[in-house]
XYZ file of C-alpha atoms in Angstrom:
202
model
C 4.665 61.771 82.185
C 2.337 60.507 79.557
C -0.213 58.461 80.629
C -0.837 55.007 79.589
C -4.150 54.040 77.826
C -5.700 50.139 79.015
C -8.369 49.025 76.507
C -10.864 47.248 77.561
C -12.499 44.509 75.508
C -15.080 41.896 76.024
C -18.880 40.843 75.820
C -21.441 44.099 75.321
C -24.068 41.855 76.660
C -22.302 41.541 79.938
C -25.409 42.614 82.984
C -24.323 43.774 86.198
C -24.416 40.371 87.868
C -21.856 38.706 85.242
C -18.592 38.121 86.274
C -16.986 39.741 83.379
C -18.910 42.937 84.248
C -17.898 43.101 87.821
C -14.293 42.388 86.893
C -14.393 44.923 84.470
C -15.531 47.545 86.851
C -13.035 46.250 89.801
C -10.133 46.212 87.273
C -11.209 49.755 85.933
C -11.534 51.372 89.046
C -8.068 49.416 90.297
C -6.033 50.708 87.166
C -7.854 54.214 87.424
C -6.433 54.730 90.823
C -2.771 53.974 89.582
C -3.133 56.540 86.793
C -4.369 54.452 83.413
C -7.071 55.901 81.110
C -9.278 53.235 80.490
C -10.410 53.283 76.887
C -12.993 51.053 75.624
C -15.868 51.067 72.422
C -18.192 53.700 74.672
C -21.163 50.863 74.520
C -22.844 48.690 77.456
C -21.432 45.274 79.060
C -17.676 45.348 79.956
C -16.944 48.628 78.047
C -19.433 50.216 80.376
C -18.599 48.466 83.503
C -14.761 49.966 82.301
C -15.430 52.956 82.720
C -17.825 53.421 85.484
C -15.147 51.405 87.346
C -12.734 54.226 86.101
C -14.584 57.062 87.323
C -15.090 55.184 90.509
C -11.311 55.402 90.618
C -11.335 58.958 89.808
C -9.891 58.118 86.578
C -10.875 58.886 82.739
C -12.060 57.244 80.274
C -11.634 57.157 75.841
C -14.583 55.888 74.115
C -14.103 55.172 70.489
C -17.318 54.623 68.921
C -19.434 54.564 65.546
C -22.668 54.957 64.547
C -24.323 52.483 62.207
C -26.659 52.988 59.966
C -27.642 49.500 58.391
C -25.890 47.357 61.019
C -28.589 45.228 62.813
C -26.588 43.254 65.837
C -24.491 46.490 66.955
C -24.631 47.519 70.413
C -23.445 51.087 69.492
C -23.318 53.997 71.694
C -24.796 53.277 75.720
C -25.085 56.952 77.040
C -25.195 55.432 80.220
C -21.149 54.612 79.879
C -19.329 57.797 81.088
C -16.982 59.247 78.599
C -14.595 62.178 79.257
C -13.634 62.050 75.791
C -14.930 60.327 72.604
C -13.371 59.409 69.285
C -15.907 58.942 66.453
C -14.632 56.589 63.374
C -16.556 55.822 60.221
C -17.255 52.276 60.700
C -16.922 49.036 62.815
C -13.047 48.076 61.258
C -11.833 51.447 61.845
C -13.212 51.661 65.266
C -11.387 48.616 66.139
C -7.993 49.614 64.796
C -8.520 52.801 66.849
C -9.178 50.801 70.053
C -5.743 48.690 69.215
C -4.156 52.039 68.196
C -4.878 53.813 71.473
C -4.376 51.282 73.849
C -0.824 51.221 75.006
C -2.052 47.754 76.337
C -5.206 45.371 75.840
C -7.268 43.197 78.605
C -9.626 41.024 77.132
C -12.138 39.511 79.305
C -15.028 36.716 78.193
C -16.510 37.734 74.747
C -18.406 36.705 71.933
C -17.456 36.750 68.285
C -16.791 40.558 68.153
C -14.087 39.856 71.484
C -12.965 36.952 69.492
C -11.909 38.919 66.418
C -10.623 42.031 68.454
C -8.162 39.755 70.533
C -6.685 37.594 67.082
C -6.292 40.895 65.698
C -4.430 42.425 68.260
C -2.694 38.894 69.293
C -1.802 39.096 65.338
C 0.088 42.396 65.330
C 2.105 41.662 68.826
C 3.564 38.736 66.824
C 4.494 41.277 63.558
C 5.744 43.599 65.922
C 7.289 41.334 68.562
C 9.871 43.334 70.939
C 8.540 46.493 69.941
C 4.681 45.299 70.655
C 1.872 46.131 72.582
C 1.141 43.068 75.239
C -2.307 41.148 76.213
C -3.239 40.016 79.170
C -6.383 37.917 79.508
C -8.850 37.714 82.115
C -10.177 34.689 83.345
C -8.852 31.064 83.916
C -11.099 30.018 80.817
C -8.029 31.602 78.643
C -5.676 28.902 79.482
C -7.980 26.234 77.959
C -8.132 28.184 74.791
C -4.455 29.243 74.066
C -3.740 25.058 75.438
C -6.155 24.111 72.238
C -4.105 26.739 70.080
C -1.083 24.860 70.909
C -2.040 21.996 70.536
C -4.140 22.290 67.484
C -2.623 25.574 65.617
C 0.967 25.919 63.942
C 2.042 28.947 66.368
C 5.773 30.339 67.302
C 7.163 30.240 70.181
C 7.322 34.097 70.459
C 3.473 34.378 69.960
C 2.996 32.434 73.648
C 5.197 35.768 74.965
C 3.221 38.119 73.758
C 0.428 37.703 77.074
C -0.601 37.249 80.847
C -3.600 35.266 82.196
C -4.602 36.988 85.033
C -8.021 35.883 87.592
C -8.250 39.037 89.414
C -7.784 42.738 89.395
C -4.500 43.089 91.377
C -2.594 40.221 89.037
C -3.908 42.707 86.266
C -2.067 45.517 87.941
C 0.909 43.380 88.020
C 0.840 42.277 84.835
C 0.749 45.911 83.591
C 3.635 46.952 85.571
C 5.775 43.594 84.682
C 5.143 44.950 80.716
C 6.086 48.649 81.645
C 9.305 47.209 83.135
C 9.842 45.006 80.290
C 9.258 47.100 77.276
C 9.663 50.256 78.928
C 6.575 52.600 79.473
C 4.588 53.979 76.743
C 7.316 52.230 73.995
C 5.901 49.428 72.880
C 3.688 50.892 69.826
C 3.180 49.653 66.230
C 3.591 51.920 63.464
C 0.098 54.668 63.833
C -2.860 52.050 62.518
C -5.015 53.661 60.304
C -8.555 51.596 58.483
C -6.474 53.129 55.404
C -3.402 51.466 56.403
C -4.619 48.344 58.112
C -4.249 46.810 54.528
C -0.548 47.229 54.162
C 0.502 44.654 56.878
């Protein structure tokens, strides 16, 4: 059976003592034991915690990563987060469609402006592709204040409030995983292969 790929997204700034971090690591190393591949950017904060938690779990890991050359507030590659295998792209926008293209799923946990664009992307396409898309689930209670201020303050559709889970803890992650597997059936619920070529044509 193929497995199904979790990516990981959140704040690279995360330190060990953050709760993003440690929830990272304890959802990582939950998922890992249940047989996800955790896939994340391959730098530090929550993409690191990710995958140590994963090989914690005895699980593996994706990194998809990039290496800038004039970019001044990338984290880029931590050597310190344990890949088993890594996907190189040619730049930042093509190394987030391959994070939204390999992840059969997304979690998004506290972030900054990079987390920010990664989730409306991704919260974006499950609305194009609704049915046939790939869920969200968001970590943290903080969420719920932001999607209330979206509905109150943004012209959404009711289908786009379907389209996620807030979870608080690594177990209603696991949950929330299994609820989408029964719901969209595993492994099904892809977009159409996104390229940084094709990313223009939605």
């Amino acid at each position: 059976m193929e497995h199904t790929n979790i990516s990981f997204l959140g704040y690279s700034a995360s330190l060990e003592t953050d709760p993003e971090y440690r929830a990272a690591y304890e959802t990582g190393k939950l998922l890992a034991q249940h047989g996800y591949t955790i896939v994340n950017g391959g730098g530090p904060g929550v993409m690191q915690a990710s995958s140590l938690g994963a090989k914690a779990g005895g699980g593996q890991t994706i990194g998809v990563t990039f290496y800038p050359k004039q970019i001044s507030n990338f984290e880029g590659r931590m050597m310190t987060n344990p890949l088993d295998h890594e996907v190189i792209t040619e730049n930042y926008l093509a190394r987030t469609l391959k994070l939204l293209e390999l992840g059969h799923m997304y979690i998004f946990f506290n972030g900054g402006t990079g987390t920010v664009s990664e989730f409306g992307m991704a919260w974006g396409l499950a609305r194009l592709y609704f049915g046939h898309h790939k869920p969200l689930i968001l970590y943290g209670d903080f969420w719920q204040n932001i999607i209330d201020s979206f509905r109150e303050n943004m012209r959404l559709r009711p289908e786009e409030l379907e389209v996620f889970k807030i979870v608080n803890s690594p177990e209603k992650a696991l949950v929330a995983i299994k609820h989408f597997e029964e719901k969209f059936g595993q492994n099904k619920h892809e977009h159409i292969k996104i390229t940084a070529e094709s990313a223009f044509e939605y």
